[in-house]
CSV table of C-alpha atoms and ligand atoms in Angstrom, one decimal:
chain,number,residue,atom,x,y,z
A,1,MET,CA,-18.4,19.7,-39.2
A,2,ARG,CA,-16.3,20.0,-36.9
A,3,THR,CA,-12.7,20.3,-37.9
A,4,PRO,CA,-10.4,18.0,-36.5
A,5,LEU,CA,-7.4,18.9,-34.3
A,6,VAL,CA,-4.5,17.1,-33.5
A,7,ALA,CA,-2.5,19.4,-30.3
A,8,GLY,CA,0.6,18.1,-29.4
A,9,ASN,CA,1.4,18.8,-25.4
A,10,TRP,CA,5.1,18.5,-25.5
A,11,LYS,CA,5.3,19.8,-21.8
A,12,MET,CA,8.7,20.2,-20.2
A,13,ASN,CA,10.8,18.4,-23.2
A,14,LYS,CA,13.5,19.7,-26.0
A,15,THR,CA,15.8,22.9,-25.3
A,16,VAL,CA,15.1,25.4,-27.7
A,17,ALA,CA,18.0,24.1,-30.2
A,18,GLU,CA,16.1,20.7,-29.6
A,19,ALA,CA,12.5,22.4,-30.3
A,20,ARG,CA,14.0,23.7,-34.0
A,21,GLU,CA,14.8,20.4,-34.5
A,22,LEU,CA,11.6,18.7,-33.9
A,23,ILE,CA,9.9,21.1,-36.0
A,24,MET,CA,12.3,20.5,-39.2
A,25,VAL,CA,11.6,17.0,-38.4
A,26,LEU,CA,7.7,17.1,-38.6
A,27,GLY,CA,6.9,20.2,-40.1
A,28,GLY,CA,7.1,19.8,-43.7
A,29,ASP,CA,4.5,16.5,-43.4
A,30,LEU,CA,2.4,18.4,-41.2
A,31,LYS,CA,2.3,21.4,-43.4
A,32,SER,CA,0.7,18.8,-46.5
A,33,ILE,CA,-2.1,17.5,-43.8
A,34,THR,CA,-5.0,20.0,-44.8
A,35,GLU,CA,-8.2,18.8,-43.7
A,36,VAL,CA,-7.2,18.6,-40.1
A,37,GLU,CA,-5.9,21.5,-37.9
A,38,LYS,CA,-2.3,20.9,-36.2
A,39,VAL,CA,-0.8,22.6,-33.1
A,40,VAL,CA,2.2,22.4,-31.3
A,41,CYS,CA,2.8,23.1,-27.9
A,42,PRO,CA,6.3,23.6,-27.1
A,43,PRO,CA,7.8,25.1,-23.6
A,44,SER,CA,6.9,28.9,-23.2
A,45,MET,CA,10.9,29.5,-23.6
A,46,SER,CA,10.5,27.9,-27.6
A,47,LEU,CA,7.6,29.6,-28.2
A,48,VAL,CA,9.1,32.4,-30.0
A,49,ALA,CA,11.7,30.3,-31.7
A,50,VAL,CA,9.0,27.9,-32.7
A,51,ALA,CA,6.6,30.8,-34.1
A,52,ASN,CA,9.5,32.0,-36.4
A,53,LEU,CA,9.8,28.5,-38.0
A,54,LEU,CA,6.5,28.3,-38.6
A,55,GLY,CA,5.5,30.8,-40.6
A,56,GLY,CA,3.6,29.1,-43.4
A,57,THR,CA,3.4,26.1,-42.4
A,58,GLY,CA,-0.7,26.4,-41.4
A,59,ILE,CA,1.0,24.8,-38.0
A,60,GLY,CA,-0.7,26.3,-34.8
A,61,LEU,CA,1.2,27.4,-32.0
A,62,GLY,CA,-0.2,26.9,-28.2
A,63,ALA,CA,1.6,27.9,-24.8
A,64,GLN,CA,0.8,25.3,-22.0
A,65,ASN,CA,-0.4,27.6,-19.6
A,66,MET,CA,-0.7,31.1,-18.4
A,67,HIS,CA,-1.6,33.4,-15.5
A,68,TRP,CA,-5.1,35.0,-16.3
A,69,GLU,CA,-3.7,38.7,-15.3
A,70,GLU,CA,-2.2,40.9,-17.9
A,71,LYS,CA,0.4,42.0,-16.0
A,72,GLY,CA,2.6,42.3,-12.5
A,73,ALA,CA,4.4,40.6,-10.1
A,74,PHE,CA,3.6,37.3,-10.8
A,75,THR,CA,7.5,36.0,-10.9
A,76,GLY,CA,7.6,33.0,-13.0
A,77,GLU,CA,4.1,33.4,-15.1
A,78,ILE,CA,3.2,34.4,-18.3
A,79,SER,CA,0.6,36.5,-19.5
A,80,PRO,CA,-2.5,36.7,-21.9
A,81,GLY,CA,-0.8,39.1,-23.6
A,82,MET,CA,2.4,37.6,-23.8
A,83,VAL,CA,1.2,34.1,-25.1
A,84,ARG,CA,-0.5,36.0,-27.7
A,85,GLU,CA,2.7,37.7,-29.2
A,86,PHE,CA,3.4,34.4,-30.2
A,87,CYS,CA,0.4,31.7,-30.2
A,88,GLN,CA,-3.3,31.6,-31.0
A,89,TYR,CA,-3.8,28.3,-28.5
A,90,VAL,CA,-3.0,28.0,-24.6
A,91,ILE,CA,-3.8,24.5,-23.2
A,92,LEU,CA,-5.4,25.4,-19.5
A,93,GLY,CA,-6.2,23.4,-16.5
A,94,HIS,CA,-4.1,20.5,-18.3
A,95,SER,CA,-4.2,18.0,-14.8
A,96,GLU,CA,0.0,18.2,-13.9
A,97,ARG,CA,-1.3,21.8,-13.1
A,98,ARG,CA,-4.2,20.6,-11.6
A,99,GLN,CA,-2.0,17.8,-9.4
A,100,TYR,CA,0.7,19.5,-8.8
A,101,PHE,CA,0.6,23.1,-9.4
A,102,GLY,CA,-2.6,23.7,-7.3
A,103,GLU,CA,-4.3,24.9,-10.6
A,104,THR,CA,-8.5,24.6,-9.9
A,105,ASP,CA,-11.2,24.5,-11.4
A,106,GLN,CA,-11.9,27.8,-10.0
A,107,SER,CA,-8.2,29.6,-11.1
A,108,VAL,CA,-8.5,27.9,-14.8
A,109,ASN,CA,-12.5,29.0,-14.9
A,110,LYS,CA,-10.2,32.7,-14.7
A,111,LYS,CA,-7.7,31.6,-17.3
A,112,VAL,CA,-10.3,31.2,-19.4
A,113,LEU,CA,-12.2,33.9,-19.3
A,114,ALA,CA,-8.6,35.2,-19.8
A,115,ALA,CA,-7.8,34.1,-23.0
A,116,GLN,CA,-11.4,34.7,-24.1
A,117,ALA,CA,-10.2,38.3,-23.8
A,118,ALA,CA,-7.3,38.4,-25.6
A,119,GLY,CA,-8.6,36.2,-28.3
A,120,LEU,CA,-7.0,33.2,-27.8
A,121,VAL,CA,-8.3,29.6,-28.3
A,122,PRO,CA,-8.6,28.1,-25.4
A,123,ILE,CA,-7.8,23.9,-24.6
A,124,VAL,CA,-10.0,23.1,-21.8
A,125,CYS,CA,-8.6,19.7,-19.9
A,126,VAL,CA,-10.7,17.7,-17.6
A,127,GLY,CA,-10.6,14.1,-16.6
A,128,GLU,CA,-11.0,12.1,-14.1
A,129,THR,CA,-8.0,10.4,-11.7
A,130,LEU,CA,-7.8,6.8,-11.2
A,131,ALA,CA,-9.6,6.7,-7.8
A,132,GLN,CA,-12.4,8.7,-9.1
A,133,TYR,CA,-12.1,6.7,-12.3
A,134,GLU,CA,-12.5,3.2,-9.7
A,135,ALA,CA,-15.0,4.9,-7.9
A,136,GLY,CA,-17.4,5.4,-10.8
A,137,GLU,CA,-17.1,9.1,-10.5
A,138,THR,CA,-16.1,9.6,-14.1
A,139,ALA,CA,-19.6,11.5,-15.1
A,140,ALA,CA,-19.9,14.0,-11.9
A,141,VAL,CA,-16.1,15.2,-11.9
A,142,VAL,CA,-15.7,15.6,-15.4
A,143,HIS,CA,-19.9,17.6,-15.4
A,144,ARG,CA,-18.3,19.5,-12.6
A,145,GLN,CA,-15.0,20.3,-14.5
A,146,VAL,CA,-16.7,21.8,-17.6
A,147,LEU,CA,-19.3,24.0,-16.0
A,148,ALA,CA,-17.1,25.6,-13.5
A,149,GLY,CA,-14.0,25.9,-15.9
A,150,LEU,CA,-16.3,27.4,-19.2
A,151,GLN,CA,-19.0,29.6,-16.5
A,152,GLY,CA,-18.9,32.8,-18.2
A,153,VAL,CA,-18.2,32.2,-21.2
A,154,ASP,CA,-19.6,34.1,-24.2
A,155,ALA,CA,-22.4,32.5,-26.1
A,156,ALA,CA,-21.0,33.7,-29.2
A,157,PHE,CA,-17.2,33.0,-28.3
A,158,ALA,CA,-17.8,29.9,-27.5
A,159,PRO,CA,-17.7,28.0,-30.4
A,160,LYS,CA,-14.1,28.7,-30.5
A,161,LEU,CA,-13.7,26.0,-27.3
A,162,VAL,CA,-11.8,23.1,-27.3
A,163,VAL,CA,-12.6,20.8,-24.6
A,164,ALA,CA,-9.4,18.1,-23.8
A,165,TYR,CA,-10.4,14.9,-22.3
A,166,GLU,CA,-7.4,13.1,-20.5
A,167,PRO,CA,-8.9,10.8,-17.9
A,168,VAL,CA,-5.1,11.2,-15.5
A,169,TRP,CA,-5.4,7.0,-15.1
A,170,ALA,CA,-4.6,7.4,-19.2
A,171,ILE,CA,-1.8,9.9,-19.2
A,172,GLY,CA,1.4,9.1,-19.9
A,173,THR,CA,0.7,5.2,-18.4
A,174,GLY,CA,0.7,3.6,-22.5
A,175,LYS,CA,-2.8,2.9,-21.0
A,176,ALA,CA,-5.1,4.8,-23.2
A,177,SER,CA,-8.9,5.0,-22.6
A,178,SER,CA,-11.1,2.9,-25.5
A,179,GLY,CA,-12.5,4.9,-28.5
A,180,GLU,CA,-16.0,3.2,-26.7
A,181,ASN,CA,-15.2,4.9,-23.4
A,182,ALA,CA,-13.7,8.4,-24.5
A,183,GLU,CA,-17.0,8.6,-27.0
A,184,SER,CA,-19.4,8.2,-24.2
A,185,VAL,CA,-17.5,10.7,-21.9
A,186,HIS,CA,-17.9,13.0,-25.1
A,187,ARG,CA,-21.5,12.2,-26.0
A,188,ASP,CA,-22.8,11.8,-22.9
A,189,VAL,CA,-21.3,14.4,-20.2
A,190,ILE,CA,-19.0,16.6,-21.5
A,191,ARG,CA,-21.5,17.5,-25.0
A,192,PRO,CA,-24.4,17.8,-22.7
A,193,ALA,CA,-22.7,19.7,-20.0
A,194,LEU,CA,-21.5,22.3,-22.7
A,195,ALA,CA,-25.2,21.7,-24.0
A,196,GLU,CA,-26.2,23.5,-20.2
A,197,LEU,CA,-23.7,26.3,-21.2
A,198,PHE,CA,-24.2,27.3,-24.1
A,199,GLY,CA,-27.2,25.7,-25.9
A,200,ALA,CA,-27.5,22.0,-27.8
A,201,GLN,CA,-26.6,23.9,-31.1
A,202,THR,CA,-23.3,25.8,-30.4
A,203,ALA,CA,-22.6,22.5,-28.2
A,204,GLU,CA,-22.5,20.7,-31.7
A,205,ALA,CA,-20.2,23.1,-33.2
A,206,ILE,CA,-17.5,23.4,-29.8
A,207,ARG,CA,-14.6,20.7,-30.4
A,208,ILE,CA,-13.8,17.5,-27.9
A,209,LEU,CA,-10.7,16.1,-27.9
A,210,TYR,CA,-9.1,12.7,-26.4
A,211,GLY,CA,-5.7,13.0,-24.7
A,212,GLY,CA,-3.5,9.9,-22.6
A,213,SER,CA,-1.1,7.8,-24.3
A,214,VAL,CA,-2.8,8.3,-28.3
A,215,THR,CA,-0.3,6.8,-30.1
A,216,GLY,CA,0.2,6.1,-34.4
A,217,VAL,CA,-1.5,2.6,-33.8
A,218,ASN,CA,-4.7,3.8,-31.5
A,219,ALA,CA,-5.4,7.0,-33.0
A,220,ALA,CA,-7.6,6.0,-35.7
A,221,GLU,CA,-9.7,3.9,-33.1
A,222,PHE,CA,-10.5,7.6,-31.2
A,223,PHE,CA,-11.3,9.3,-34.5
A,224,ALA,CA,-13.8,6.5,-35.7
A,225,GLN,CA,-16.1,7.6,-33.1
A,226,PRO,CA,-18.2,10.5,-33.6
A,227,ASN,CA,-17.8,13.1,-30.5
A,228,VAL,CA,-14.0,13.0,-30.5
A,229,ASP,CA,-13.5,15.6,-32.8
A,230,GLY,CA,-9.4,15.1,-32.0
A,231,ALA,CA,-5.9,14.7,-29.7
A,232,LEU,CA,-4.4,16.1,-27.3
A,233,VAL,CA,-1.2,14.4,-27.3
A,234,GLY,CA,2.0,14.0,-25.3
A,235,GLY,CA,4.7,11.5,-25.8
A,236,ALA,CA,3.9,10.4,-29.4
A,237,SER,CA,4.1,14.4,-29.9
A,238,LEU,CA,8.0,14.6,-29.9
A,239,LYS,CA,8.2,11.9,-32.2
A,240,PRO,CA,7.8,11.8,-36.0
A,241,GLU,CA,4.6,9.6,-35.0
A,242,PHE,CA,2.9,12.8,-34.8
A,243,ILE,CA,2.4,13.3,-38.2
A,244,GLU,CA,0.9,9.6,-37.9
A,245,ILE,CA,-1.6,11.1,-35.2
A,246,ALA,CA,-2.3,13.9,-37.5
A,247,ARG,CA,-2.8,11.6,-40.7
A,248,ALA,CA,-5.1,9.2,-39.3
A,249,ALA,CA,-7.2,12.1,-38.0
A,250,ALA,CA,-7.4,13.8,-42.2
A,251,ARG,CA,-9.0,10.2,-42.6
B,301,LIG,P1,0.6,11.2,-23.0
B,301,LIG,O1,-0.1,11.2,-24.6
B,301,LIG,O2,1.7,10.9,-23.1
B,301,LIG,O3,-0.3,10.3,-22.6
B,301,LIG,O4,0.1,12.6,-22.8
B,301,LIG,C1,-0.9,13.0,-23.0
B,301,LIG,C2,-1.7,14.8,-22.3
B,301,LIG,O5,-1.6,14.9,-21.6
B,301,LIG,C3,-1.1,15.4,-23.3
B,301,LIG,O6,-1.9,16.8,-22.2
């Protein structure tokens, strides 16, 4: 009942010309995979160019971040309205934003509420660091991030939310979580936290993605888990491998 969602987070990769080329490589095959919601999230610099290539492909477009204010003196930022002009999705609270750019549960929450107001689907990232994982703090950290990040979201909007569980120790390391570990965090921590916020029935409708070293080889193991509703893919989304991952989600 939850449509699988596979999103590619291109991070700070690809010029506009390279972004166009990558869409040419991926677009046709992705278009043919109809059972899965597919999204690409290029750097903001390339959003307009990519938007112009996605018409009629059924591939969604997302930004990797945005500010919560609609306009003003915020040098270097882009606003929800600017994102909404070209995109349907926005990644919020990625661990790299938290780690390198000072994002907190509070700033993530402001952005989530701004996405709701703008009619954007937020892909809200949560996940523990290696130190927190080793200290056995995964459940406490992820529970806190979900509750604080999604506080104040309307129950009517909540089913549109997407949560991405990305353990920081699995991002870009080639050391993916096991399918079983992802399932246990999704089932025992994230979905119950969503139920606390929005009620059990709404929580069942919200998609929870796994992210962190997802590949064409290991994707099927994640998608076989009942509470893994798709993937947020970094490195492998820059290659034709992303098509294989989307195909695995369709099975
Ligand atoms: P990798 O797939 O490169 O590990 O990155 C995951 C990620 O951070 C997606 O947002």
